[in-house]
Tab-separated table of C-alpha atoms and ligand atoms in Angstrom:
chain	number	residue	atom	x	y	z
A	1	MET	CA	80.033	126.390	183.836
A	2	SER	CA	80.030	124.981	180.487
A	3	ARG	CA	76.801	122.848	180.834
A	4	GLN	CA	75.362	125.776	182.548
A	5	ARG	CA	75.908	128.099	179.813
A	6	ASP	CA	74.439	125.298	177.611
A	7	THR	CA	70.885	125.179	179.466
A	8	LYS	CA	70.934	128.777	179.473
A	9	VAL	CA	71.804	129.059	175.860
A	10	ALA	CA	68.768	126.977	175.476
A	11	GLU	CA	66.440	129.109	177.409
A	12	ASN	CA	66.987	131.885	175.601
A	13	HIS	CA	66.722	130.368	172.543
A	14	HIS	CA	63.503	128.941	173.403
A	15	ARG	CA	62.307	132.059	174.433
A	16	ALA	CA	63.399	133.782	171.344
A	17	ASP	CA	61.130	130.973	169.943
A	18	GLU	CA	57.739	131.800	172.061
A	19	LEU	CA	58.467	135.244	171.462
A	20	ALA	CA	58.526	135.027	167.482
A	21	ASP	CA	55.048	132.887	168.006
A	22	VAL	CA	53.714	135.740	169.669
A	23	TRP	CA	54.556	138.054	167.404
A	24	ARG	CA	53.058	135.830	164.101
A	25	THR	CA	50.157	136.095	166.159
A	26	ALA	CA	49.928	139.349	167.003
A	27	LEU	CA	50.699	140.001	163.012
A	28	ASP	CA	47.864	138.029	162.177
A	29	ARG	CA	45.621	139.930	163.983
A	30	MET	CA	47.146	143.198	162.590
A	31	ARG	CA	47.379	142.324	159.186
A	32	PRO	CA	43.680	143.316	158.012
A	33	ALA	CA	43.503	145.993	159.910
A	34	VAL	CA	46.129	147.676	158.540
A	35	GLY	CA	47.507	149.194	155.010
A	36	GLN	CA	49.631	147.107	153.215
A	37	ALA	CA	52.587	149.242	153.430
A	38	THR	CA	52.275	149.816	156.990
A	39	PHE	CA	52.010	146.292	157.162
A	40	SER	CA	55.015	144.765	155.422
A	41	GLY	CA	56.920	148.160	155.129
A	42	LEU	CA	56.878	148.416	158.882
A	43	LEU	CA	54.893	145.677	160.843
A	44	SER	CA	56.666	143.152	159.315
A	45	ARG	CA	59.964	143.965	159.621
A	46	SER	CA	59.455	144.419	163.445
A	47	ARG	CA	60.190	142.090	166.368
A	48	LEU	CA	58.710	141.690	169.512
A	49	LEU	CA	61.865	141.456	172.151
A	50	LEU	CA	60.741	141.064	175.037
A	51	VAL	CA	57.491	140.348	177.399
A	52	GLU	CA	58.029	140.526	181.493
A	53	GLY	CA	55.203	141.226	183.293
A	54	ASP	CA	52.773	143.446	181.960
A	55	ARG	CA	55.558	145.054	179.307
A	56	ALA	CA	56.479	144.009	176.466
A	57	VAL	CA	58.635	145.812	173.927
A	58	VAL	CA	58.800	145.624	170.247
A	59	GLY	CA	61.915	146.233	168.275
A	60	VAL	CA	60.988	148.208	165.295
A	61	PRO	CA	62.977	148.971	162.100
A	62	SER	CA	63.100	152.997	162.146
A	63	GLU	CA	62.147	156.530	163.717
A	64	PHE	CA	59.853	156.951	161.652
A	65	ALA	CA	58.147	153.211	161.976
A	66	LYS	CA	58.083	154.289	165.578
A	67	ARG	CA	56.628	157.676	165.338
A	68	TRP	CA	53.779	156.371	162.653
A	69	LEU	CA	52.929	152.794	164.824
A	70	GLU	CA	52.699	154.931	168.143
A	71	GLN	CA	50.744	157.661	166.693
A	72	LYS	CA	48.330	155.332	164.268
A	73	HIS	CA	48.483	151.727	165.694
A	74	ALA	CA	48.683	151.962	169.464
A	75	ALA	CA	45.639	150.133	170.487
A	76	LEU	CA	45.734	147.874	167.522
A	77	LEU	CA	49.432	146.967	168.907
A	78	CYS	CA	48.350	146.599	172.432
A	79	GLU	CA	45.037	144.809	171.516
A	80	SER	CA	46.895	142.168	169.387
A	81	LEU	CA	49.873	141.707	171.646
A	82	SER	CA	47.590	141.306	174.375
A	83	GLU	CA	45.458	138.534	172.976
A	84	ALA	CA	48.223	137.163	172.054
A	85	CYS	CA	49.747	136.980	175.101
A	86	GLY	CA	47.187	136.062	176.707
A	87	ARG	CA	47.307	138.958	179.022
A	88	LEU	CA	46.854	142.732	179.204
A	89	LEU	CA	50.012	144.123	178.188
A	90	GLU	CA	51.537	147.809	177.264
A	91	VAL	CA	53.856	147.944	174.600
A	92	GLU	CA	57.129	149.829	173.956
A	93	LEU	CA	58.371	150.525	170.780
A	94	THR	CA	62.068	150.755	170.385
A	95	VAL	CA	64.291	151.366	167.224
A	96	MET	CA	66.356	148.015	166.695
A	97	ASP	CA	70.281	148.362	166.433
A	98	GLY	CA	71.084	148.667	162.844
A	99	GLY	CA	67.424	149.771	162.230
A	100	ASP	CA	66.538	151.299	158.930
A	101	ARG	CA	68.872	149.218	157.354
A	102	ARG	CA	68.211	147.027	154.009
A	103	PRO	CA	69.225	143.563	154.014
A	104	GLU	CA	72.351	143.092	152.786
A	105	PRO	CA	72.388	143.738	148.906
A	106	ILE	CA	73.950	140.660	146.756
A	107	VAL	CA	77.090	142.392	144.841
A	108	ASP	CA	80.100	141.551	145.729
A	109	LEU	CA	81.958	143.766	148.071
A	110	PRO	CA	85.382	143.419	149.232
A	111	SER	CA	85.867	141.452	152.489
A	112	GLU	CA	86.527	144.387	154.850
A	113	ALA	CA	83.098	146.336	153.768
A	114	ARG	CA	81.298	143.277	154.527
A	115	THR	CA	82.016	143.497	158.344
A	116	GLU	CA	81.829	147.067	158.099
A	117	PRO	CA	78.027	147.986	158.303
A	118	ALA	CA	78.558	151.656	157.630
A	119	VAL	CA	79.101	151.019	154.076
A	120	LYS	CA	76.182	152.351	151.488
A	121	LEU	CA	75.761	151.619	148.549
A	122	PRO	CA	74.024	154.335	146.666
A	123	TYR	CA	71.082	152.112	145.908
A	124	ASP	CA	70.602	152.945	149.445
A	125	GLU	CA	71.043	156.329	149.797
A	126	PHE	CA	67.455	156.145	147.316
A	127	GLY	CA	65.917	153.596	149.058
A	128	ALA	CA	64.932	152.589	145.842
A	129	THR	CA	63.498	149.535	144.894
A	130	PRO	CA	64.549	147.363	142.259
A	131	LEU	CA	61.473	146.928	139.532
A	132	ASN	CA	59.956	143.551	139.506
A	133	PRO	CA	60.240	142.384	136.413
A	134	ARG	CA	57.071	140.728	136.257
A	135	TYR	CA	55.048	144.132	136.374
A	136	THR	CA	55.265	145.268	132.672
A	137	PHE	CA	52.687	146.302	130.415
A	138	GLU	CA	52.438	143.274	128.679
A	139	ASN	CA	51.256	141.897	131.558
A	140	PHE	CA	48.915	143.914	132.007
A	141	VAL	CA	45.759	143.275	130.941
A	142	VAL	CA	43.720	146.339	129.440
A	143	ALA	CA	40.034	146.885	129.626
A	144	GLU	CA	37.656	149.473	130.727
A	145	CYS	CA	38.240	149.352	134.548
A	146	ASN	CA	41.772	150.787	133.456
A	147	ARG	CA	41.785	151.927	129.824
A	148	PHE	CA	42.244	155.812	130.669
A	149	ALA	CA	45.240	155.054	133.159
A	150	HIS	CA	47.142	152.733	131.217
A	151	ALA	CA	46.828	155.195	127.558
A	152	ALA	CA	48.343	157.846	130.291
A	153	ALA	CA	51.111	155.777	131.532
A	154	MET	CA	51.908	155.046	128.147
A	155	GLN	CA	52.107	158.349	127.029
A	156	VAL	CA	54.242	158.898	129.862
A	157	ALA	CA	56.582	156.435	129.357
A	158	LYS	CA	57.276	157.307	125.681
A	159	ALA	CA	57.668	160.662	126.080
A	160	PRO	CA	58.831	161.275	129.893
A	161	GLY	CA	59.108	164.401	131.726
A	162	ARG	CA	57.075	165.703	128.562
A	163	ALA	CA	53.553	164.202	128.414
A	164	TYR	CA	51.836	164.653	131.543
A	165	ASN	CA	53.715	165.497	134.553
A	166	PRO	CA	53.138	164.461	137.691
A	167	LEU	CA	51.000	161.519	136.305
A	168	PHE	CA	48.784	160.893	139.693
A	169	ILE	CA	47.191	157.168	139.917
A	170	HIS	CA	45.139	156.282	142.221
A	171	SER	CA	42.434	153.202	143.113
A	172	ARG	CA	42.011	151.378	145.943
A	173	VAL	CA	44.174	147.912	147.129
A	174	GLY	CA	45.198	145.751	144.288
A	175	LEU	CA	44.236	147.056	141.567
A	176	GLY	CA	47.321	147.598	139.442
A	177	LYS	CA	48.594	150.960	140.494
A	178	THR	CA	51.889	149.301	141.283
A	179	HIS	CA	52.072	147.672	138.086
A	180	LEU	CA	51.207	150.392	136.259
A	181	MET	CA	53.714	152.762	137.673
A	182	GLN	CA	56.684	149.999	136.765
A	183	ALA	CA	55.763	149.284	133.534
A	184	ILE	CA	56.662	152.815	133.010
A	185	GLY	CA	59.396	152.225	134.639
A	186	HIS	CA	60.741	149.037	132.560
A	187	MET	CA	59.455	150.800	129.108
A	188	VAL	CA	61.318	153.673	129.933
A	189	LYS	CA	64.651	151.923	130.694
A	190	LYS	CA	64.087	149.969	127.186
A	191	ARG	CA	63.789	153.278	124.983
A	192	TYR	CA	66.584	155.457	127.099
A	193	PRO	CA	68.843	153.103	128.880
A	194	HIS	CA	70.672	155.784	130.725
A	195	ALA	CA	67.370	157.700	132.268
A	196	GLU	CA	67.645	156.861	135.483
A	197	VAL	CA	64.746	155.500	137.045
A	198	VAL	CA	63.798	155.426	140.698
A	199	TYR	CA	60.750	153.256	142.290
A	200	VAL	CA	60.154	154.165	145.692
A	201	SER	CA	57.419	153.869	148.371
A	202	ALA	CA	56.642	157.368	149.905
A	203	GLU	CA	57.610	155.458	153.233
A	204	THR	CA	60.585	154.488	152.300
A	205	PHE	CA	61.343	157.909	150.773
A	206	VAL	CA	60.682	159.181	154.660
A	207	ASN	CA	62.778	156.710	156.113
A	208	HIS	CA	65.497	157.503	154.321
A	209	MET	CA	64.886	161.737	154.364
A	210	ILE	CA	64.892	161.234	158.087
A	211	SER	CA	68.081	159.164	158.282
A	212	ALA	CA	69.384	161.582	156.173
A	213	ILE	CA	68.721	164.786	158.524
A	214	ARG	CA	70.088	162.587	161.116
A	215	ASP	CA	72.848	161.577	159.900
A	216	GLY	CA	73.120	165.707	158.488
A	217	THR	CA	73.682	164.094	155.174
A	218	ILE	CA	70.270	165.559	153.449
A	219	ASN	CA	72.475	167.608	151.121
A	220	ALA	CA	73.720	164.645	149.580
A	221	PHE	CA	70.399	163.169	149.927
A	222	ARG	CA	68.939	166.388	147.611
A	223	ALA	CA	71.803	166.460	145.539
A	224	ARG	CA	71.167	162.433	144.068
A	225	TYR	CA	67.620	163.461	143.881
A	226	ARG	CA	68.257	166.006	141.048
A	227	ARG	CA	70.220	163.239	139.092
A	228	VAL	CA	66.969	160.875	138.803
A	229	ASP	CA	65.379	161.349	135.334
A	230	VAL	CA	61.728	159.416	136.652
A	231	TRP	CA	60.802	159.362	139.350
A	232	LEU	CA	57.923	156.539	140.501
A	233	VAL	CA	56.741	157.049	143.817
A	234	ASP	CA	54.440	154.488	145.649
A	235	ASP	CA	51.582	155.306	148.024
A	236	ILE	CA	51.844	158.742	148.313
A	237	GLN	CA	48.870	158.682	151.100
A	238	PHE	CA	51.466	157.747	153.795
A	239	ILE	CA	53.379	161.110	153.400
A	240	ALA	CA	50.343	162.985	153.490
A	241	ALA	CA	48.869	161.138	156.752
A	242	LEU	CA	52.003	161.893	158.524
A	243	GLN	CA	51.890	164.167	161.518
A	244	GLY	CA	54.397	167.077	161.573
A	245	PRO	CA	56.096	168.488	158.236
A	246	THR	CA	59.201	167.613	157.815
A	247	SER	CA	58.393	164.898	155.089
A	248	GLU	CA	55.246	166.653	153.250
A	249	GLU	CA	57.731	169.391	153.161
A	250	GLU	CA	61.058	167.395	151.655
A	251	PHE	CA	58.911	165.530	149.180
A	252	PHE	CA	57.720	168.838	148.167
A	253	HIS	CA	61.061	170.216	148.125
A	254	THR	CA	62.012	167.088	145.721
A	255	PHE	CA	59.347	166.900	143.793
A	256	ASN	CA	59.577	170.592	142.660
A	257	THR	CA	63.045	170.243	142.098
A	258	LEU	CA	62.402	167.450	139.681
A	259	TYR	CA	59.271	168.969	138.585
A	260	GLU	CA	61.256	172.423	137.591
A	261	THR	CA	63.826	170.857	135.484
A	262	ASN	CA	61.302	168.542	133.400
A	263	LYS	CA	61.804	165.579	135.072
A	264	GLN	CA	58.663	162.933	135.253
A	265	ILE	CA	57.151	162.408	138.446
A	266	VAL	CA	54.816	159.686	138.869
A	267	ILE	CA	52.782	159.089	142.123
A	268	ALA	CA	50.633	156.303	143.331
A	269	SER	CA	47.487	156.427	146.105
A	270	ASP	CA	44.877	155.203	147.777
A	271	ALA	CA	42.766	158.281	147.076
A	272	PRO	CA	42.170	161.181	144.957
A	273	PRO	CA	44.814	164.295	145.594
A	274	ARG	CA	41.609	165.714	146.899
A	275	ALA	CA	41.033	163.674	149.111
A	276	LEU	CA	44.849	163.419	150.716
A	277	ARG	CA	45.188	164.385	154.464
A	278	LEU	CA	47.718	166.815	153.331
A	279	LEU	CA	49.546	170.370	154.864
A	280	ASN	CA	50.457	172.028	151.990
A	281	ASP	CA	47.764	173.270	150.135
A	282	ARG	CA	50.646	173.920	146.973
A	283	LEU	CA	51.152	170.774	147.113
A	284	ARG	CA	48.187	169.417	146.494
A	285	SER	CA	47.702	170.931	143.765
A	286	ARG	CA	50.464	170.398	142.358
A	287	LEU	CA	49.620	167.059	142.430
A	288	GLU	CA	46.746	167.568	140.342
A	289	MET	CA	48.521	169.884	137.679
A	290	GLY	CA	49.216	166.980	135.867
A	291	ILE	CA	46.649	164.295	134.900
A	292	VAL	CA	44.872	161.846	137.531
A	293	ALA	CA	43.661	158.828	137.039
A	294	ASP	CA	42.002	155.975	138.583
A	295	LEU	CA	42.103	152.154	138.498
A	296	ARG	CA	38.592	150.586	138.994
A	297	THR	CA	37.282	147.304	140.231
A	298	PRO	CA	37.194	144.833	136.879
A	299	ASP	CA	34.558	143.197	135.075
A	300	LEU	CA	33.994	139.554	135.287
A	301	GLU	CA	35.301	139.163	131.545
A	302	THR	CA	38.701	141.370	132.625
A	303	ARG	CA	39.262	139.295	135.753
A	304	ILE	CA	38.725	136.185	133.906
A	305	ALA	CA	41.126	137.694	130.934
A	306	ILE	CA	43.886	138.344	134.229
A	307	LEU	CA	43.566	135.240	135.357
A	308	GLU	CA	44.534	133.167	131.922
A	309	LYS	CA	47.067	135.740	131.409
A	310	LYS	CA	48.850	134.627	134.443
A	311	ALA	CA	47.883	131.065	134.569
A	312	GLU	CA	49.852	131.031	130.993
A	313	ALA	CA	52.671	132.742	132.734
A	314	GLU	CA	52.587	130.094	135.137
A	315	GLY	CA	52.658	127.526	132.872
A	316	ILE	CA	49.594	125.890	134.165
A	317	GLU	CA	46.843	125.428	131.567
A	318	LEU	CA	43.122	125.456	133.430
A	319	PRO	CA	39.991	124.822	131.745
A	320	ARG	CA	38.100	127.710	131.376
A	321	GLU	CA	35.184	127.065	133.763
A	322	ILE	CA	38.254	127.293	136.465
A	323	LEU	CA	39.188	130.731	135.784
A	324	GLU	CA	35.320	131.702	135.639
A	325	LEU	CA	34.763	130.277	138.905
A	326	ILE	CA	37.598	132.090	140.443
A	327	ALA	CA	36.800	135.135	138.881
A	328	LYS	CA	32.947	135.065	140.180
A	329	ARG	CA	34.563	134.440	144.072
A	330	ILE	CA	37.028	137.423	144.464
A	331	GLU	CA	35.746	140.443	142.955
A	332	THR	CA	37.438	143.653	144.043
A	333	ASN	CA	41.009	142.879	145.272
A	334	ILE	CA	43.216	141.527	142.250
A	335	ARG	CA	45.967	140.428	144.325
A	336	VAL	CA	43.633	138.332	145.895
A	337	LEU	CA	42.786	137.033	142.444
A	338	GLU	CA	46.249	135.962	142.038
A	339	GLY	CA	46.617	134.115	145.557
A	340	ALA	CA	43.548	132.541	144.495
A	341	LEU	CA	45.353	131.505	141.537
A	342	MET	CA	48.167	129.595	142.576
A	343	LYS	CA	46.749	127.887	145.344
A	344	VAL	CA	44.798	126.541	142.289
A	345	CYS	CA	47.991	126.108	139.956
A	346	ALA	CA	50.120	124.810	143.356
A	347	TYR	CA	47.190	122.044	144.175
A	348	VAL	CA	47.565	121.230	140.012
A	349	SER	CA	51.743	120.739	140.153
A	350	LEU	CA	51.299	119.109	143.237
A	351	THR	CA	48.381	116.106	142.550
A	352	GLY	CA	49.263	116.443	139.314
A	353	GLU	CA	45.165	116.767	138.432
A	354	ILE	CA	42.946	119.290	137.193
A	355	PRO	CA	40.886	119.780	140.317
A	356	THR	CA	36.944	119.379	140.423
A	357	LEU	CA	35.040	122.815	140.397
A	358	SER	CA	33.712	121.449	144.184
A	359	ARG	CA	37.937	121.098	144.929
A	360	VAL	CA	37.781	124.641	143.837
A	361	GLU	CA	35.602	125.943	145.671
A	362	GLU	CA	37.077	124.756	148.498
A	363	LEU	CA	40.526	125.738	147.721
A	364	ILE	CA	39.917	129.437	147.605
A	365	ALA	CA	37.009	129.323	150.056
A	366	ASP	CA	39.681	132.025	152.421
A	367	TYR	CA	40.378	133.918	149.578
A	368	SER	CA	36.163	134.612	148.280
A	369	THR	CA	35.259	138.365	148.902
A	370	ALA	CA	32.659	137.197	151.251
A	371	ALA	CA	34.986	136.193	153.521
A	372	SER	CA	38.012	137.910	152.979
A	373	GLU	CA	36.180	141.725	153.168
A	374	LYS	CA	33.871	142.821	155.415
A	375	ARG	CA	30.577	143.091	153.747
A	376	VAL	CA	28.624	146.106	154.616
A	377	THR	CA	24.756	146.881	154.538
A	378	LEU	CA	22.820	149.736	154.441
A	379	GLU	CA	21.510	149.909	158.403
A	380	GLU	CA	25.336	150.097	158.754
A	381	ILE	CA	25.806	152.791	156.262
A	382	LEU	CA	23.023	154.429	157.924
A	383	GLN	CA	23.730	154.246	161.047
A	384	ALA	CA	27.912	155.699	160.648
A	385	VAL	CA	26.697	158.576	158.201
A	386	CYS	CA	23.841	159.232	161.059
A	387	ASP	CA	26.949	159.280	163.896
A	388	ARG	CA	28.936	161.326	161.605
A	389	LEU	CA	26.572	163.740	160.542
A	390	ALA	CA	24.421	163.901	163.941
A	391	VAL	CA	21.506	163.237	162.392
A	392	GLU	CA	18.472	160.842	162.825
A	393	PRO	CA	17.719	157.800	160.896
A	394	GLU	CA	14.402	157.774	160.862
A	395	ASP	CA	14.490	161.439	158.773
A	396	VAL	CA	16.957	160.255	156.693
A	397	LYS	CA	14.439	157.989	155.332
A	398	GLY	CA	11.353	160.198	155.672
A	399	PRO	CA	10.629	163.140	153.937
A	400	LYS	CA	11.778	166.231	155.253
A	401	ARG	CA	14.649	168.723	153.490
A	402	GLY	CA	16.845	170.326	155.503
A	403	ARG	CA	19.967	170.890	153.993
A	404	GLN	CA	22.316	168.598	156.413
A	405	LEU	CA	19.575	165.863	156.118
A	406	VAL	CA	19.587	165.840	152.029
A	407	TYR	CA	23.698	166.083	152.507
A	408	ALA	CA	23.508	163.023	154.619
A	409	ARG	CA	21.140	161.326	152.753
A	410	GLN	CA	22.732	161.537	149.743
A	411	ILE	CA	26.249	160.438	150.886
A	412	ALA	CA	24.166	157.402	152.455
A	413	ILE	CA	22.872	156.158	149.321
A	414	TYR	CA	26.312	156.934	147.461
A	415	LEU	CA	28.204	154.726	150.079
A	416	GLY	CA	25.218	151.973	149.822
A	417	ARG	CA	26.103	152.128	145.633
A	418	GLU	CA	29.398	152.037	146.546
A	419	LEU	CA	30.019	149.967	149.245
A	420	THR	CA	27.113	146.733	148.764
A	421	ASP	CA	25.594	145.074	145.962
A	422	ASN	CA	22.222	146.262	146.292
A	423	SER	CA	20.713	147.791	143.152
A	424	LEU	CA	19.427	151.196	142.630
A	425	ALA	CA	15.995	150.231	143.523
A	426	ALA	CA	16.771	147.907	146.484
A	427	ILE	CA	18.212	151.387	147.915
A	428	GLY	CA	15.824	153.431	147.074
A	429	GLN	CA	13.420	151.299	149.014
A	430	PHE	CA	15.769	151.317	151.937
A	431	PHE	CA	16.036	154.813	152.345
A	432	GLY	CA	12.317	155.751	152.762
A	433	GLY	CA	11.015	154.068	149.066
A	434	ARG	CA	12.715	156.538	147.041
A	435	ASP	CA	12.827	155.530	142.943
A	436	HIS	CA	15.770	154.304	141.650
A	437	SER	CA	17.010	157.761	139.499
A	438	THR	CA	16.537	159.405	142.617
A	439	VAL	CA	19.252	157.062	143.973
A	440	LEU	CA	21.297	157.452	140.800
A	441	HIS	CA	20.540	161.527	141.393
A	442	SER	CA	22.373	161.552	144.854
A	443	TYR	CA	25.030	159.199	143.537
A	444	THR	CA	26.200	161.182	140.958
A	445	LYS	CA	25.419	164.286	143.042
A	446	VAL	CA	28.427	163.042	145.384
A	447	GLN	CA	30.675	162.002	143.171
A	448	LYS	CA	30.904	165.469	141.469
A	449	MET	CA	31.379	166.523	145.131
A	450	ILE	CA	33.723	164.533	145.922
A	451	GLU	CA	35.798	165.895	142.986
A	452	GLY	CA	34.691	169.339	143.912
A	453	ASP	CA	34.772	169.710	147.421
A	454	ARG	CA	37.369	168.264	149.593
A	455	ARG	CA	35.251	168.068	152.926
A	456	THR	CA	32.736	165.889	151.173
A	457	ALA	CA	35.915	163.610	149.597
A	458	ALA	CA	37.437	163.407	153.310
A	459	LEU	CA	34.405	162.895	154.721
A	460	VAL	CA	33.323	159.968	152.204
A	461	SER	CA	37.034	158.418	152.752
A	462	GLU	CA	36.894	158.468	156.016
A	463	LEU	CA	33.558	156.613	156.505
A	464	LYS	CA	34.403	154.374	153.508
A	465	ALA	CA	37.612	152.849	155.504
A	466	ALA	CA	35.419	153.118	158.840
A	467	LEU	CA	32.823	150.980	157.484
A	468	THR	CA	35.177	148.577	155.779
A	469	GLN	CA	37.925	147.455	158.262
A	470	SER	CA	36.672	144.786	160.230
B	1	ADP	P1	48.005	148.491	143.819
B	1	ADP	O1	49.619	148.665	143.858
B	1	ADP	O2	47.023	149.234	143.520
B	1	ADP	O3	47.616	147.376	145.397
B	1	ADP	P2	48.993	146.032	142.269
B	1	ADP	O4	49.590	146.911	141.170
B	1	ADP	O5	50.112	145.899	143.383
B	1	ADP	O6	48.062	146.806	143.002
B	1	ADP	O7	48.180	144.696	141.198
B	1	ADP	C1	48.465	143.631	142.660
B	1	ADP	C2	48.289	142.217	141.818
B	1	ADP	O8	47.599	142.494	140.110
B	1	ADP	C3	49.766	142.715	141.170
B	1	ADP	O9	50.374	141.569	140.963
B	1	ADP	C4	49.559	143.097	139.497
B	1	ADP	O10	50.118	142.032	138.526
B	1	ADP	C5	48.023	142.279	139.531
B	1	ADP	N1	47.457	143.035	138.247
B	1	ADP	C6	46.419	144.614	138.648
B	1	ADP	N2	46.151	144.698	137.499
B	1	ADP	C7	46.286	143.998	136.252
B	1	ADP	C8	45.721	143.891	135.320
B	1	ADP	N3	45.443	144.920	134.663
B	1	ADP	N4	46.364	143.380	134.721
B	1	ADP	C9	47.125	142.036	134.669
B	1	ADP	N5	47.605	141.879	136.191
B	1	ADP	C10	47.410	142.757	137.060
B	2	MG	MG1	51.213	149.272	145.173
């Protein structure tokens, strides 16, 4: 009897292992295709619970995760799991028991509280995450690409609620939004030790809001928020893209409550307010009411300076040629840049040697921009723009000047400059032998349109996303 049970346990154990393996493989496939917040907030907290015939059941951490993944990533989940399993699967999502709870906090609770998962700490109700101690102003390298955002953040940290409200920071992924936002948090806490600083991702905010509604504690949830002095909300594009008005409404409500009592609000997003898919236009205009600052890609010198600072923090001295090489290979994402540096640092501390340049090349090959980011060609851009705007490629390249055609041409040229390394002259050449001043004109024209016209902003960000996702 007991023998039998042992076998059974072993068998289950084995299956659990297998499921975990399959899930890991699927995760690897999904990672490049979803936003970082979705990945770390939802997918990496989910588990493959069962595969039976052609049915797979994935346990997800919350109702929100379930809805979000079903709406946005159903096909991706199905594809990735089918590939990982080697057969076509239908995927079901289910909210796991104890979903929506954070890992047990490291505090000493009375022993009965430990066994009682229903106990909630104040920290839990906010879903607030502690600030990362490394994300300070001291550790932030200021350069052309971030000077304005940095200055605005400093102002806000010095006079929360009085300088600019809200401060809206946007950029592509890995360029320092979270770092800058948390730097504000650190500085405020230092200067005003009693201030309540809350850093929360929009996704977590929505999760907690939804559980508060479900548990009938929404009033308490709101009341807690009234005591916040500085509200740092990260990755707000998640609120914006959510279907259904509840989360946006609740966000708007919290925003207004804090705003009207002169509390500081700082928001980070992967797109400017104009390009967010919001249901509520009043929310959009409120987001723009303070100051909107973007972070751009750092140039080579800045990337080297960032690497120097990080290497110094790691206590590892690397020759400048190595830092230069890493900075040359990785152009667009500071997080990836750091990853490559860490790999080289690991090599140094494991072998006790400074690697040669060609060894460094090998070490960081996986991180280099060419490998990690899909290269976009002018041809692909032309094709995508034509598909989307229903015009013909040869007309875009040709001399015709219909309204729709000119618009398509300008958008394509803009994307050509944003997404490829081609020179203005080469872009002009490709788009029917136009000269470089025409290219520049189109580029600035679209830049202005993005700021002034929501349709163009949305179109451009949609095309960008489609072109750069592999
Ligand atoms: P985002 O939120 O825009 O995706 P993060 O704030 O997470 O980007 O930044 C990614 C990494 O790059 C972090 O480790 C951060 O410390 C680092 N980083 C970004 N900008 C700078 C900078 N100007 N100076 C130093 N480190 C930076
Ligand atoms: Mg971030």
